[in-house]
């Protein structure tokens, strides 16, 4: 089978498209013919060495898949069924024609989505879902989502609105209308806004890290919650009276089933900026690392 791999840590030029042996499912795993693979920032962080595992080189790439079941387990999806899912971190293997993943990590592909659109969902939507669960977001809470037009962000704002929260989200000026279309109550220009001058939030979701996490502490009300995704909570900036958690996404087929129902009902929109062929994985990584992607990038097989 064709697969994108890398044999040393480095920039996108270390990626290679090569022939590899087809994977063999272990107990509790299914084999999926991959039709499309999602691209996430964790992918290039893995390639650069910031996210590592104990497997020998060459290492596979990617965690988001949408495709067709080729072998299954008792009680699992039928052979030939269209599914989508997320491989468990930190072992990648989505940028290839066949992949194995736990049966508990997959769900039926939303019928309203193409394979490319479905591959854009799992890791980002599950991250948003699990972040909002951790923060115990309910109706009436004021929620701020940083980078609301990005992969995780555009799911987070929609899921928070579905829960009944009042949603503010930051974005570049050209993405503010996009946020309005997603139902964001207060789209905010990240280049000019002074959020600290306004009313504090019950929940702040930091999808960026660094200086954004630092600034976010003063945007949360006393008794509120800060959720950080790309990096650990920086204890040097902690303020009293604020709960802070880092959320690291885990596969969850049941949550994906429920997210799929929201997608098919029209409550959640999936934004795919670009679909590139597998052989252009390096270009997809360059685009992702540039940090100006609206929604998601996808590799089509």
mmCIF file of C-alpha atoms in Angstrom:
data_model
loop_
_atom_site.group_PDB
_atom_site.id
_atom_site.type_symbol
_atom_site.label_atom_id
_atom_site.label_comp_id
_atom_site.label_asym_id
_atom_site.label_seq_id
_atom_site.Cartn_x
_atom_site.Cartn_y
_atom_site.Cartn_z
ATOM 1 C CA UNK A 1 0.000 0.000 0.000
ATOM 2 C CA UNK A 2 1.049 3.643 -0.435
ATOM 3 C CA UNK A 3 1.897 5.473 2.775
ATOM 4 C CA UNK A 4 3.429 8.787 3.821
ATOM 5 C CA UNK A 5 6.171 8.211 6.411
ATOM 6 C CA UNK A 6 9.280 9.871 7.796
ATOM 7 C CA UNK A 7 12.595 8.327 8.838
ATOM 8 C CA UNK A 8 13.987 11.213 10.907
ATOM 9 C CA UNK A 9 12.583 14.237 12.675
ATOM 10 C CA UNK A 10 12.687 17.453 10.717
ATOM 11 C CA UNK A 11 10.780 19.827 8.452
ATOM 12 C CA UNK A 12 8.216 18.776 5.866
ATOM 13 C CA UNK A 13 10.972 17.654 3.496
ATOM 14 C CA UNK A 14 11.517 14.494 5.581
ATOM 15 C CA UNK A 15 8.121 13.159 4.462
ATOM 16 C CA UNK A 16 8.261 10.325 1.930
ATOM 17 C CA UNK A 17 5.588 8.556 -0.092
ATOM 18 C CA UNK A 18 6.541 4.880 -0.197
ATOM 19 C CA UNK A 19 5.177 1.365 -0.441
ATOM 20 C CA UNK A 20 4.636 -0.346 2.939
ATOM 21 C CA UNK A 21 3.273 -3.692 4.025
ATOM 22 C CA UNK A 22 -0.443 -3.696 4.761
ATOM 23 C CA UNK A 23 -1.199 -3.509 8.503
ATOM 24 C CA UNK A 24 -2.727 -6.476 10.337
ATOM 25 C CA UNK A 25 -5.505 -5.769 12.845
ATOM 26 C CA UNK A 26 -4.934 -6.880 16.446
ATOM 27 C CA UNK A 27 -7.725 -8.023 18.758
ATOM 28 C CA UNK A 28 -10.419 -5.377 18.934
ATOM 29 C CA UNK A 29 -9.218 -3.594 15.810
ATOM 30 C CA UNK A 30 -10.743 -3.170 12.364
ATOM 31 C CA UNK A 31 -9.075 -2.634 8.995
ATOM 32 C CA UNK A 32 -10.205 0.434 7.059
ATOM 33 C CA UNK A 33 -9.538 1.360 3.450
ATOM 34 C CA UNK A 34 -8.734 5.042 3.832
ATOM 35 C CA UNK A 35 -10.544 7.396 1.477
ATOM 36 C CA UNK A 36 -9.347 10.601 3.153
ATOM 37 C CA UNK A 37 -7.124 11.632 6.067
ATOM 38 C CA UNK A 38 -7.418 14.824 8.090
ATOM 39 C CA UNK A 39 -4.427 17.085 8.734
ATOM 40 C CA UNK A 40 -3.928 18.582 12.212
ATOM 41 C CA UNK A 41 -1.181 20.650 13.887
ATOM 42 C CA UNK A 42 -0.234 17.608 15.978
ATOM 43 C CA UNK A 43 0.796 15.928 12.708
ATOM 44 C CA UNK A 44 3.660 18.317 11.969
ATOM 45 C CA UNK A 45 4.533 18.503 15.671
ATOM 46 C CA UNK A 46 4.970 14.718 15.505
ATOM 47 C CA UNK A 47 7.115 15.046 12.379
ATOM 48 C CA UNK A 48 9.285 17.688 14.058
ATOM 49 C CA UNK A 49 9.759 15.547 17.179
ATOM 50 C CA UNK A 50 7.671 17.503 19.676
ATOM 51 C CA UNK A 51 5.296 14.518 19.881
ATOM 52 C CA UNK A 52 7.142 11.211 20.013
ATOM 53 C CA UNK A 53 6.461 7.518 20.452
ATOM 54 C CA UNK A 54 8.517 4.395 21.049
ATOM 55 C CA UNK A 55 8.176 2.833 17.585
ATOM 56 C CA UNK A 56 11.173 2.605 15.250
ATOM 57 C CA UNK A 57 11.517 4.659 12.087
ATOM 58 C CA UNK A 58 10.013 4.918 9.556
ATOM 59 C CA UNK A 59 6.965 6.335 11.356
ATOM 60 C CA UNK A 60 3.465 6.746 9.977
ATOM 61 C CA UNK A 61 1.614 10.049 9.866
ATOM 62 C CA UNK A 62 -1.811 11.317 10.884
ATOM 63 C CA UNK A 63 -4.730 10.389 13.123
ATOM 64 C CA UNK A 64 -7.967 11.299 11.284
ATOM 65 C CA UNK A 65 -9.498 8.806 8.849
ATOM 66 C CA UNK A 66 -12.646 8.300 6.835
ATOM 67 C CA UNK A 67 -13.069 5.205 4.740
ATOM 68 C CA UNK A 68 -14.606 1.789 4.192
ATOM 69 C CA UNK A 69 -14.371 -1.211 6.528
ATOM 70 C CA UNK A 70 -12.378 -4.083 4.987
ATOM 71 C CA UNK A 71 -12.253 -6.421 8.006
ATOM 72 C CA UNK A 72 -14.113 -6.229 11.277
ATOM 73 C CA UNK A 73 -14.739 -7.834 14.668
ATOM 74 C CA UNK A 74 -17.857 -9.373 16.225
ATOM 75 C CA UNK A 75 -20.288 -6.601 17.029
ATOM 76 C CA UNK A 76 -18.325 -4.097 14.939
ATOM 77 C CA UNK A 77 -19.311 -2.266 11.760
ATOM 78 C CA UNK A 78 -20.054 -4.386 8.714
ATOM 79 C CA UNK A 79 -17.520 -4.969 5.964
ATOM 80 C CA UNK A 80 -18.202 -2.320 3.341
ATOM 81 C CA UNK A 81 -19.636 0.194 5.827
ATOM 82 C CA UNK A 82 -18.499 3.810 5.591
ATOM 83 C CA UNK A 83 -16.918 4.933 8.884
ATOM 84 C CA UNK A 84 -14.819 7.704 10.350
ATOM 85 C CA UNK A 85 -12.592 7.749 13.396
ATOM 86 C CA UNK A 86 -9.424 8.759 15.167
ATOM 87 C CA UNK A 87 -6.339 6.623 15.758
ATOM 88 C CA UNK A 88 -5.044 6.692 19.347
ATOM 89 C CA UNK A 89 -2.215 9.105 20.099
ATOM 90 C CA UNK A 90 0.774 8.978 19.804
ATOM 91 C CA UNK A 91 0.894 6.309 17.070
ATOM 92 C CA UNK A 92 0.058 7.784 13.661
ATOM 93 C CA UNK A 93 -0.993 5.896 10.570
ATOM 94 C CA UNK A 94 -3.752 7.723 8.715
ATOM 95 C CA UNK A 95 -1.785 8.969 5.687
ATOM 96 C CA UNK A 96 -1.925 5.570 3.989
ATOM 97 C CA UNK A 97 -4.252 3.445 1.908
ATOM 98 C CA UNK A 98 -5.107 1.009 4.711
ATOM 99 C CA UNK A 99 -5.073 1.551 8.471
ATOM 100 C CA UNK A 100 -6.097 -0.293 11.620
ATOM 101 C CA UNK A 101 -7.816 1.312 14.559
ATOM 102 C CA UNK A 102 -9.799 0.169 17.604
ATOM 103 C CA UNK A 103 -13.430 -0.613 16.877
ATOM 104 C CA UNK A 104 -14.305 1.626 19.825
ATOM 105 C CA UNK A 105 -12.701 4.593 18.017
ATOM 106 C CA UNK A 106 -14.964 4.603 14.942
ATOM 107 C CA UNK A 107 -18.519 5.589 14.124
ATOM 108 C CA UNK A 108 -20.692 5.550 11.001
ATOM 109 C CA UNK A 109 -19.670 8.298 8.597
ATOM 110 C CA UNK A 110 -22.244 11.117 8.635
ATOM 111 C CA UNK A 111 -24.406 10.545 5.568
ATOM 112 C CA UNK A 112 -24.387 14.241 4.641
ATOM 113 C CA UNK A 113 -20.592 14.388 4.398
ATOM 114 C CA UNK A 114 -18.168 13.321 1.719
ATOM 115 C CA UNK A 115 -15.210 11.210 2.829
ATOM 116 C CA UNK A 116 -12.996 14.308 2.704
ATOM 117 C CA UNK A 117 -15.389 16.270 4.904
ATOM 118 C CA UNK A 118 -15.745 13.357 7.319
ATOM 119 C CA UNK A 119 -11.960 13.032 7.654
ATOM 120 C CA UNK A 120 -11.872 16.663 8.819
ATOM 121 C CA UNK A 121 -13.986 15.878 11.875
ATOM 122 C CA UNK A 122 -12.628 13.330 14.371
ATOM 123 C CA UNK A 123 -9.600 14.775 16.179
ATOM 124 C CA UNK A 124 -10.703 18.415 16.041
ATOM 125 C CA UNK A 125 -14.359 17.828 16.895
ATOM 126 C CA UNK A 126 -13.502 15.377 19.685
ATOM 127 C CA UNK A 127 -11.022 17.879 21.106
ATOM 128 C CA UNK A 128 -13.732 20.541 21.189
ATOM 129 C CA UNK A 129 -16.302 18.087 22.603
ATOM 130 C CA UNK A 130 -14.007 16.879 25.373
ATOM 131 C CA UNK A 131 -12.863 20.423 26.211
ATOM 132 C CA UNK A 132 -16.445 21.628 26.634
ATOM 133 C CA UNK A 133 -17.289 18.542 28.703
ATOM 134 C CA UNK A 134 -14.294 19.160 30.960
ATOM 135 C CA UNK A 135 -15.359 22.779 31.440
ATOM 136 C CA UNK A 136 -18.953 21.627 32.139
ATOM 137 C CA UNK A 137 -20.378 24.110 29.645
ATOM 138 C CA UNK A 138 -24.135 24.521 30.012
ATOM 139 C CA UNK A 139 -26.818 26.913 28.820
ATOM 140 C CA UNK A 140 -26.303 30.533 29.767
ATOM 141 C CA UNK A 141 -22.554 30.413 30.371
ATOM 142 C CA UNK A 142 -20.331 32.962 28.666
ATOM 143 C CA UNK A 143 -17.694 31.089 26.615
ATOM 144 C CA UNK A 144 -14.691 32.534 24.792
ATOM 145 C CA UNK A 145 -13.014 30.467 22.076
ATOM 146 C CA UNK A 146 -9.643 31.675 20.813
ATOM 147 C CA UNK A 147 -9.055 31.092 17.075
ATOM 148 C CA UNK A 148 -12.704 30.276 16.496
ATOM 149 C CA UNK A 149 -12.283 29.817 12.728
ATOM 150 C CA UNK A 150 -9.629 27.117 13.071
ATOM 151 C CA UNK A 151 -9.991 23.352 13.119
ATOM 152 C CA UNK A 152 -10.861 22.870 16.792
ATOM 153 C CA UNK A 153 -12.259 26.370 17.128
ATOM 154 C CA UNK A 154 -14.962 26.121 14.476
ATOM 155 C CA UNK A 155 -16.295 22.962 16.099
ATOM 156 C CA UNK A 156 -16.032 24.402 19.610
ATOM 157 C CA UNK A 157 -18.103 27.494 18.827
ATOM 158 C CA UNK A 158 -20.865 25.423 17.244
ATOM 159 C CA UNK A 159 -20.957 22.810 19.995
ATOM 160 C CA UNK A 160 -20.975 25.511 22.679
ATOM 161 C CA UNK A 161 -23.899 27.237 20.926
ATOM 162 C CA UNK A 162 -25.689 23.890 20.721
ATOM 163 C CA UNK A 163 -25.294 23.606 24.501
ATOM 164 C CA UNK A 164 -26.919 27.008 24.896
ATOM 165 C CA UNK A 165 -23.851 29.050 25.788
ATOM 166 C CA UNK A 166 -23.267 32.663 24.793
ATOM 167 C CA UNK A 167 -20.226 32.405 22.521
ATOM 168 C CA UNK A 168 -17.505 34.951 21.828
ATOM 169 C CA UNK A 169 -14.712 33.933 19.454
ATOM 170 C CA UNK A 170 -11.550 35.580 18.161
ATOM 171 C CA UNK A 171 -10.433 35.455 14.540
ATOM 172 C CA UNK A 172 -8.654 37.406 11.853
ATOM 173 C CA UNK A 173 -10.745 40.203 10.309
ATOM 174 C CA UNK A 174 -11.499 38.208 7.146
ATOM 175 C CA UNK A 175 -12.998 35.349 9.223
ATOM 176 C CA UNK A 176 -15.438 37.402 11.323
ATOM 177 C CA UNK A 177 -18.323 36.935 8.888
ATOM 178 C CA UNK A 178 -17.569 33.203 8.806
ATOM 179 C CA UNK A 179 -17.940 33.118 12.598
ATOM 180 C CA UNK A 180 -21.271 34.914 12.382
ATOM 181 C CA UNK A 181 -22.428 32.251 9.963
ATOM 182 C CA UNK A 182 -21.540 29.593 12.531
ATOM 183 C CA UNK A 183 -23.787 31.297 15.096
ATOM 184 C CA UNK A 184 -21.116 33.046 17.155
ATOM 185 C CA UNK A 185 -22.780 35.742 19.257
ATOM 186 C CA UNK A 186 -19.747 38.027 19.375
ATOM 187 C CA UNK A 187 -17.059 37.588 16.699
ATOM 188 C CA UNK A 188 -13.970 39.526 17.799
ATOM 189 C CA UNK A 189 -11.094 40.826 15.692
ATOM 190 C CA UNK A 190 -8.053 39.305 17.369
ATOM 191 C CA UNK A 191 -5.799 42.056 15.993
ATOM 192 C CA UNK A 192 -7.588 44.971 17.680
ATOM 193 C CA UNK A 193 -9.876 43.733 20.471
ATOM 194 C CA UNK A 194 -9.199 44.401 24.157
ATOM 195 C CA UNK A 195 -11.090 41.516 25.733
ATOM 196 C CA UNK A 196 -9.771 42.356 29.191
ATOM 197 C CA UNK A 197 -11.783 45.585 29.117
ATOM 198 C CA UNK A 198 -15.082 43.692 28.938
ATOM 199 C CA UNK A 199 -17.061 41.348 31.141
ATOM 200 C CA UNK A 200 -15.076 38.255 32.184
ATOM 201 C CA UNK A 201 -16.000 34.825 30.849
ATOM 202 C CA UNK A 202 -17.180 31.696 32.601
ATOM 203 C CA UNK A 203 -15.055 29.534 30.303
ATOM 204 C CA UNK A 204 -12.097 30.364 28.072
ATOM 205 C CA UNK A 205 -10.889 27.812 25.547
ATOM 206 C CA UNK A 206 -7.270 28.423 24.484
ATOM 207 C CA UNK A 207 -6.490 26.658 21.221
ATOM 208 C CA UNK A 208 -3.288 28.657 20.605
ATOM 209 C CA UNK A 209 -1.005 28.550 23.671
ATOM 210 C CA UNK A 210 1.948 30.770 24.564
ATOM 211 C CA UNK A 211 1.015 34.408 25.027
ATOM 212 C CA UNK A 212 -2.649 33.589 24.428
ATOM 213 C CA UNK A 213 -2.728 31.281 27.455
ATOM 214 C CA UNK A 214 -0.939 33.933 29.512
ATOM 215 C CA UNK A 215 -3.480 36.609 28.564
ATOM 216 C CA UNK A 216 -6.431 34.246 29.021
ATOM 217 C CA UNK A 217 -6.080 33.989 32.807
ATOM 218 C CA UNK A 218 -7.301 37.578 33.227
ATOM 219 C CA UNK A 219 -10.284 36.953 30.958
ATOM 220 C CA UNK A 220 -11.808 34.288 33.246
ATOM 221 C CA UNK A 221 -14.091 35.269 36.118
ATOM 222 C CA UNK A 222 -13.340 34.078 39.624
ATOM 223 C CA UNK A 223 -14.816 30.587 39.825
ATOM 224 C CA UNK A 224 -14.521 30.122 36.077
ATOM 225 C CA UNK A 225 -12.513 27.669 33.981
ATOM 226 C CA UNK A 226 -9.587 27.954 31.582
ATOM 227 C CA UNK A 227 -9.080 25.064 29.154
ATOM 228 C CA UNK A 228 -5.770 24.886 27.305
ATOM 229 C CA UNK A 229 -5.152 22.497 24.416
ATOM 230 C CA UNK A 230 -1.730 22.856 22.724
ATOM 231 C CA UNK A 231 0.428 22.937 25.852
ATOM 232 C CA UNK A 232 0.302 22.305 29.626
ATOM 233 C CA UNK A 233 -1.127 24.815 32.056
ATOM 234 C CA UNK A 234 1.625 27.334 32.853
ATOM 235 C CA UNK A 235 1.599 27.453 36.641
ATOM 236 C CA UNK A 236 3.687 30.636 36.644
ATOM 237 C CA UNK A 237 0.650 32.556 35.397
ATOM 238 C CA UNK A 238 -2.022 30.873 37.530
ATOM 239 C CA UNK A 239 -4.489 33.191 39.254
ATOM 240 C CA UNK A 240 -6.422 32.250 42.409
ATOM 241 C CA UNK A 241 -10.040 31.206 42.051
ATOM 242 C CA UNK A 242 -9.703 29.900 38.478
ATOM 243 C CA UNK A 243 -9.815 26.221 37.556
ATOM 244 C CA UNK A 244 -7.454 25.282 34.719
ATOM 245 C CA UNK A 245 -7.151 22.042 32.773
ATOM 246 C CA UNK A 246 -5.211 20.846 29.797
ATOM 247 C CA UNK A 247 -7.270 18.558 27.568
ATOM 248 C CA UNK A 248 -5.521 15.942 25.417
ATOM 249 C CA UNK A 249 -7.956 14.339 23.021
ATOM 250 C CA UNK A 250 -8.715 10.612 23.151
ATOM 251 C CA UNK A 251 -10.604 8.490 20.583
ATOM 252 C CA UNK A 252 -14.307 8.063 21.304
ATOM 253 C CA UNK A 253 -16.543 6.364 18.776
ATOM 254 C CA UNK A 254 -19.725 7.025 20.752
ATOM 255 C CA UNK A 255 -19.008 10.765 20.874
ATOM 256 C CA UNK A 256 -18.315 10.691 17.123
ATOM 257 C CA UNK A 257 -21.674 9.018 16.585
ATOM 258 C CA UNK A 258 -23.385 11.835 18.493
ATOM 259 C CA UNK A 259 -21.347 14.489 16.674
ATOM 260 C CA UNK A 260 -22.311 12.834 13.391
ATOM 261 C CA UNK A 261 -25.984 13.139 14.315
ATOM 262 C CA UNK A 262 -25.508 16.865 14.948
ATOM 263 C CA UNK A 263 -23.774 17.216 11.581
ATOM 264 C CA UNK A 264 -26.527 15.359 9.729
ATOM 265 C CA UNK A 265 -29.194 17.452 11.491
ATOM 266 C CA UNK A 266 -27.531 20.647 10.263
ATOM 267 C CA UNK A 267 -26.579 21.810 13.768
ATOM 268 C CA UNK A 268 -22.837 21.538 13.046
ATOM 269 C CA UNK A 269 -21.096 22.626 9.850
ATOM 270 C CA UNK A 270 -17.771 21.118 8.747
ATOM 271 C CA UNK A 271 -15.396 23.563 7.061
ATOM 272 C CA UNK A 272 -12.734 22.133 4.741
ATOM 273 C CA UNK A 273 -10.411 24.754 3.272
ATOM 274 C CA UNK A 274 -8.502 22.503 0.893
ATOM 275 C CA UNK A 275 -8.278 18.841 -0.160
ATOM 276 C CA UNK A 276 -4.837 17.819 -1.409
ATOM 277 C CA UNK A 277 -3.682 14.481 -2.834
ATOM 278 C CA UNK A 278 -1.651 12.170 -0.613
ATOM 279 C CA UNK A 279 1.567 12.971 -2.448
ATOM 280 C CA UNK A 280 1.212 16.621 -1.396
ATOM 281 C CA UNK A 281 1.318 15.899 2.343
ATOM 282 C CA UNK A 282 4.365 18.161 2.708
ATOM 283 C CA UNK A 283 2.437 21.081 1.213
ATOM 284 C CA UNK A 284 -0.437 20.397 3.616
ATOM 285 C CA UNK A 285 2.009 20.524 6.536
ATOM 286 C CA UNK A 286 3.416 23.846 5.327
ATOM 287 C CA UNK A 287 -0.093 25.270 5.115
ATOM 288 C CA UNK A 288 -1.061 23.956 8.546
ATOM 289 C CA UNK A 289 2.103 25.252 10.169
ATOM 290 C CA UNK A 290 1.432 28.683 8.686
ATOM 291 C CA UNK A 291 -1.534 28.947 11.048
ATOM 292 C CA UNK A 292 -4.024 30.633 8.732
ATOM 293 C CA UNK A 293 -6.255 27.677 7.889
ATOM 294 C CA UNK A 294 -10.029 28.164 8.036
ATOM 295 C CA UNK A 295 -11.467 24.895 9.299
ATOM 296 C CA UNK A 296 -9.421 21.900 8.187
ATOM 297 C CA UNK A 297 -7.011 20.581 5.546
ATOM 298 C CA UNK A 298 -7.547 17.079 4.188
ATOM 299 C CA UNK A 299 -5.549 14.583 2.153
ATOM 300 C CA UNK A 300 -7.586 12.628 -0.394
ATOM 301 C CA UNK A 301 -6.678 9.076 -1.317
#
